[in-house]
Short mmCIF file of C-alpha atoms in Angstrom, two decimals:
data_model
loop_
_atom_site.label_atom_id
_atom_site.label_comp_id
_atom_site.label_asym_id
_atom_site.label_seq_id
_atom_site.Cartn_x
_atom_site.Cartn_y
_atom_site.Cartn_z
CA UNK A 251 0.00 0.00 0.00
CA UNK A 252 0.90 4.15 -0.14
CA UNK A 253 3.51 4.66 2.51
CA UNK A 254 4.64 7.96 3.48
CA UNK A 255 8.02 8.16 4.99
CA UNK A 256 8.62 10.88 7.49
CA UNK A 257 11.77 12.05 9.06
CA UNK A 258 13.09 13.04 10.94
CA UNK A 259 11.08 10.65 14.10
CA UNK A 260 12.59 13.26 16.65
CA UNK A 261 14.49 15.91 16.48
CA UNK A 262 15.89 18.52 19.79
CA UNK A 263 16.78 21.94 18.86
CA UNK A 264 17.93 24.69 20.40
CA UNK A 265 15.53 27.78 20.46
CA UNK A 266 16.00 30.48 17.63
CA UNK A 267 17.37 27.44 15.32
CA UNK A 268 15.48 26.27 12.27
CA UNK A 269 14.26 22.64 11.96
CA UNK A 270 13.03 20.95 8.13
CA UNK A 271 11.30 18.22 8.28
CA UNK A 272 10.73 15.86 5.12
CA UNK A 273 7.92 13.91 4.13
CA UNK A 274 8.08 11.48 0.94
CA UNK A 275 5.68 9.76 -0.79
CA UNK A 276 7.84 6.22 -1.18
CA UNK A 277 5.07 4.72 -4.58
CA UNK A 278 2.89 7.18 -5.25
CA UNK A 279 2.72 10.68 -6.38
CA UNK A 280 0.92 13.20 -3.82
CA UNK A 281 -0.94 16.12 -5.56
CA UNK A 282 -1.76 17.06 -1.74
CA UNK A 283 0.29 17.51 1.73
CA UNK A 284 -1.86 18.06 4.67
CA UNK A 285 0.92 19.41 7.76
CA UNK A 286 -1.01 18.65 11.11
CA UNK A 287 0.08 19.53 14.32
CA UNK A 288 -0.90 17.44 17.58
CA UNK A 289 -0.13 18.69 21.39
CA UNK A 290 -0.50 16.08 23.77
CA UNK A 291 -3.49 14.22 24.00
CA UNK A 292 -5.60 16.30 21.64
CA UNK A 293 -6.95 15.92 17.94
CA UNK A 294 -4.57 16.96 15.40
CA UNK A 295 -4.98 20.33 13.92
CA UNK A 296 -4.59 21.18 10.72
CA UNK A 297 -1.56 23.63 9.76
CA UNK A 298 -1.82 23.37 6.03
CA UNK A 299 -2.40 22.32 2.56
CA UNK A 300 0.03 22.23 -0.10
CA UNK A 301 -0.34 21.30 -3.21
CA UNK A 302 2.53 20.47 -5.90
CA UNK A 303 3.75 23.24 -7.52
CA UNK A 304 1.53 25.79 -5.54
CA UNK A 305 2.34 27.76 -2.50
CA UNK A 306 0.34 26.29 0.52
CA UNK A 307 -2.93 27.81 1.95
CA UNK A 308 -2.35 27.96 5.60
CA UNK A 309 -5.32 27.78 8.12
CA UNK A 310 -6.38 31.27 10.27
CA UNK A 311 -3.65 31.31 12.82
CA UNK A 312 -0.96 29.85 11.67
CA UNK A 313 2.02 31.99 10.67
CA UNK A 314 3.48 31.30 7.26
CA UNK A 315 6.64 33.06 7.96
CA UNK A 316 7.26 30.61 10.74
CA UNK A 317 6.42 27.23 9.00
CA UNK A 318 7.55 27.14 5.71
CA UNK A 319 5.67 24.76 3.10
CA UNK A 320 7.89 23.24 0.16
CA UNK A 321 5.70 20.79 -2.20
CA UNK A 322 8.38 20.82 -5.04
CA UNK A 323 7.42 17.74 -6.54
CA UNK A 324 4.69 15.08 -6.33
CA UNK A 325 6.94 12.68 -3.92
CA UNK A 326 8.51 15.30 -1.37
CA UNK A 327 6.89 18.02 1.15
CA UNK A 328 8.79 19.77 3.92
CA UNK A 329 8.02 21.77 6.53
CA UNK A 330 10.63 23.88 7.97
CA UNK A 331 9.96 25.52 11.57
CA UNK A 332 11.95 28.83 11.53
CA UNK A 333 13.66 30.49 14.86
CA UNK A 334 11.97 27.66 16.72
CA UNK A 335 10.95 28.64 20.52
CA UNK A 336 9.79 26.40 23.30
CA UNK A 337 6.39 26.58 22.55
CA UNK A 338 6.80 25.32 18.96
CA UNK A 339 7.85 21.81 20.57
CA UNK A 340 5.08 19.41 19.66
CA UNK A 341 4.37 16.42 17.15
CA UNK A 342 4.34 17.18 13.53
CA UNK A 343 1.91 14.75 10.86
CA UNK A 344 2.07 15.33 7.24
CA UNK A 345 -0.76 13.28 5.31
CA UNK A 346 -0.67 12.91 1.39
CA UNK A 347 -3.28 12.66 -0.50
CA UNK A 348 -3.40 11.21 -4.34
CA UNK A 349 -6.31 11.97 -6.74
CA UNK A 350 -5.94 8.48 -8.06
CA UNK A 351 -7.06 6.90 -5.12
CA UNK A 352 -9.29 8.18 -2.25
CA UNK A 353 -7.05 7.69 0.76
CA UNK A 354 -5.06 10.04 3.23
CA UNK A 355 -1.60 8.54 4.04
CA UNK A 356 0.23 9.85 6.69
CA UNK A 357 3.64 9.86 7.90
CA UNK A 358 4.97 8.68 11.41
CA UNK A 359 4.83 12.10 12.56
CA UNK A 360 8.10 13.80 13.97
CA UNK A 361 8.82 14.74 18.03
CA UNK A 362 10.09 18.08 17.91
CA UNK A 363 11.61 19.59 21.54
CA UNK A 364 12.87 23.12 20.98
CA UNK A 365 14.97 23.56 24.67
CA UNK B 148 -17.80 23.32 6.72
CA UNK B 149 -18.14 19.75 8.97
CA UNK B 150 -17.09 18.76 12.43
CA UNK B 151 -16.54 15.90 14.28
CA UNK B 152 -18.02 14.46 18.09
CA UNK B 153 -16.17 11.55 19.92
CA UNK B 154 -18.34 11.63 23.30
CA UNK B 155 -15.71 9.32 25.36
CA UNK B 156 -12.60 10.76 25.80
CA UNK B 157 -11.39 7.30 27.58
CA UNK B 158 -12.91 3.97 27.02
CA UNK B 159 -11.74 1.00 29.59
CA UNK B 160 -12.51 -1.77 28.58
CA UNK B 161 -11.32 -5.90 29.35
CA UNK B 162 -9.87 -7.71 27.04
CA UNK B 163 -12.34 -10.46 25.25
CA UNK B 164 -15.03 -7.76 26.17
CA UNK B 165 -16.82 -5.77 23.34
CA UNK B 166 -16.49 -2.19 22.63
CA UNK B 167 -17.84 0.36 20.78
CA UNK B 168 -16.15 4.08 20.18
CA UNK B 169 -18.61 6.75 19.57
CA UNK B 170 -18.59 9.33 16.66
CA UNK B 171 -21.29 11.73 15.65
CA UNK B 172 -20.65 14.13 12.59
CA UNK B 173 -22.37 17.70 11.45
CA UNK B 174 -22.43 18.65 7.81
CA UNK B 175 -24.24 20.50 5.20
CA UNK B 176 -23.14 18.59 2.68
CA UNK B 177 -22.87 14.65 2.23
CA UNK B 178 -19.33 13.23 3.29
CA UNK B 179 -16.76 10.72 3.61
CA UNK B 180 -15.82 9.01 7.42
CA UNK B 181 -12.56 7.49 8.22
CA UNK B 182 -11.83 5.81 11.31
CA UNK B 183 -7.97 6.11 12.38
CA UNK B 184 -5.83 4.70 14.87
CA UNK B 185 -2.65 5.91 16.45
CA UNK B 186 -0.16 3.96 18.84
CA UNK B 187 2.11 6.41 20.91
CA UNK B 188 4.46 8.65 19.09
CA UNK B 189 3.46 7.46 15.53
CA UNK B 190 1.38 8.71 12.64
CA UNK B 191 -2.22 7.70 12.14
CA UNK B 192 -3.13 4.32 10.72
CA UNK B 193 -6.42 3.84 8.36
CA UNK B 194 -8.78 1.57 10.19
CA UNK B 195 -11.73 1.62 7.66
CA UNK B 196 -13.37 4.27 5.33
CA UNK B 197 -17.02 5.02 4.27
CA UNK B 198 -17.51 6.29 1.00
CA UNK B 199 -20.47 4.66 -0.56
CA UNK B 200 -22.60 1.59 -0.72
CA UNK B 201 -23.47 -0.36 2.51
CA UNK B 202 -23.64 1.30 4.53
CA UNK B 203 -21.53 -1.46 7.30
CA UNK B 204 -17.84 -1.09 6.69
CA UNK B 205 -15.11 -4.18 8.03
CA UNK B 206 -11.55 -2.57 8.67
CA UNK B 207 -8.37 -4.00 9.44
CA UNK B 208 -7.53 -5.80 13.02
CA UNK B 209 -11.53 -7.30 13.25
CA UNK B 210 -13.18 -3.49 13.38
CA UNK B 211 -15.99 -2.38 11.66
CA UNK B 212 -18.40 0.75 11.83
CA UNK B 213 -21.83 1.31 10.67
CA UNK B 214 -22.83 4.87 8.77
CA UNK B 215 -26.12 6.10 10.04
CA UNK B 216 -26.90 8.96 7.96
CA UNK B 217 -30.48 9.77 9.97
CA UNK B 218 -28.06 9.56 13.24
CA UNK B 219 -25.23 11.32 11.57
CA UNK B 220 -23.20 8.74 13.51
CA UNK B 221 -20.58 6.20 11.99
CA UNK B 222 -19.44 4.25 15.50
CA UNK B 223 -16.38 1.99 15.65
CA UNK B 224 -17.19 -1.75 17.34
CA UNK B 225 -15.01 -4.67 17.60
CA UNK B 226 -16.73 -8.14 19.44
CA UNK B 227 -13.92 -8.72 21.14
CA UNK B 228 -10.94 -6.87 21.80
CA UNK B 229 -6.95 -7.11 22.73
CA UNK B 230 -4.37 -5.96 24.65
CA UNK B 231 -2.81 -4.57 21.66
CA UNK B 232 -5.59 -2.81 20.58
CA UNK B 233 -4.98 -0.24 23.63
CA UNK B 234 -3.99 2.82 21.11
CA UNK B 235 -6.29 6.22 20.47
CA UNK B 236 -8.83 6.23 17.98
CA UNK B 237 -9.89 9.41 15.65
CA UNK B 238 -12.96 9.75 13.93
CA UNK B 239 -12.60 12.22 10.96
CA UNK B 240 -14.79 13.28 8.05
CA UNK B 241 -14.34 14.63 4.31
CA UNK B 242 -16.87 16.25 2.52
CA UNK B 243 -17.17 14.79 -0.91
CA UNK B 244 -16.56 17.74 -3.70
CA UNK B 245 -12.98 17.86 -4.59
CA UNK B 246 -11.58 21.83 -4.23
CA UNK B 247 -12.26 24.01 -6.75
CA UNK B 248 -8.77 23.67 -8.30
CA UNK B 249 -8.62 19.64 -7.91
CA UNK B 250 -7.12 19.69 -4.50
CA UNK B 251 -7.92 17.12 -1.97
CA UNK B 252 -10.33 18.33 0.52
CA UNK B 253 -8.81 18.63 4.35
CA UNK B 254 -9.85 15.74 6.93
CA UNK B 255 -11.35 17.20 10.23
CA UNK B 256 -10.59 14.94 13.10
CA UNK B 257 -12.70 14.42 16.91
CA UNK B 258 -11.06 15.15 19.49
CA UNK B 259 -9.87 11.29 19.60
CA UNK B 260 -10.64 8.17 22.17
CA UNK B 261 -8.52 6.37 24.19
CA UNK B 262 -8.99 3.23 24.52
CA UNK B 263 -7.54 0.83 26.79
CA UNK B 264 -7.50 -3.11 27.34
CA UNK B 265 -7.43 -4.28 30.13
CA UNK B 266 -5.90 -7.76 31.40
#
């Protein structure tokens, strides 16, 4: 089946440092990333949708100059967390999407602790 | 726009014992249901999807979940469950239109469930 490969699984940074995380489509092509964000032991809130080729839409709150959205090509997302502070730590889910197929695939999520 | 209701936040349960997770929807329009599980610190797995036809749906690891459209509910059951199935469970829904430039439409997750086995 679709497997999205995610990495890194968890990552420590040090706060004001910037942190990319990859996801990859491993054999399919993903028209759509969906960048979620979970805190601990809630629902997982959308960040984003990208699309391939098009700058992402971002949901109402989220700041696009702090979480940058790359959907360069149809296998390969990333979402890069700029001048990461404390409160930025939390657990990061892509999903991809492929038209061809009516399924949301999602990554293992990364662990990211800014100290 | 749609939203999603999981009632039990925790679900206890002993093992061999049935259970059934809760999940009540609200849209204007008709949609799609998922039912996802995640084990700690991973991504979500698919359990089983609705999108058409009948209207009970078998998943993966022995679940399955009925769509009630008049009850606007699509619960999760299993007859009998494991230790292994201790995990938490999301509920999400997708309305059915694609976006107006082809994009995939955004899942919107409950709040999730957590179930536990007990020995």
């Amino acid at each position: 089946g679709a497997v999205v490969s995610q990495h890194p699984s968890r990552v420590i940074c040090k706060s004001g440092t910037s942190v990319k995380i990859e996801c990859r489509s491993l054999d399919f092509q993903a028209t759509t990333m969906f960048w979620y964000r979970q805190f601990p032991k809630q629902s997982l809130m959308l960040m984003a949708t990208s699309n391939e080729g098009s700058k992402a839409t971002y949901e109402q709150g989220v700041e696009k100059d702090k979480f940058l959205i790359n959907h360069a090509s149809l296998t390969l997302s990333t979402l890069t967390v700029t001048s990461a502070h404390p409160e930025d730590s939390s657990f990061y889910i892509c999903s991809a999407r492929t038209r061809a197929n009516y399924g949301y695939t999602f990554g293992s999520g990364t662990r990211l602790t800014v100290v | 726009a749609q939203s999603v209701t999981q009632l039990d936040s925790q679900v206890p349960v002993f093992e061999e014992a049935p259970v059934e997770l809760r999940c009540n929807y609200s849209s204007s329009v008709s949609v799609y249901l998922f039912w996802y599980v995640q084990y700690p610190n991973q991504g979500l797995q698919l359990l089983l999807k609705y999108l058409s036809g009948s209207t009970l749906v078998k998943g993966i690891n022995g679940f399955e979940a009925e769509f009630n459209k008049s009850q606007t509910s699509f619960h999760l059951r299993k007859p009998s469950v494991h230790i292994s199935d201790t995990a938490e469970y999301f509920c999400a829904v997708s309305d059915q239109s694609e976006g107006s430039s082809g994009s995939a439409r955004q899942l919107t997750f409950g709040s999730g469930t957590q179930l536990t086995v007990l020995p």
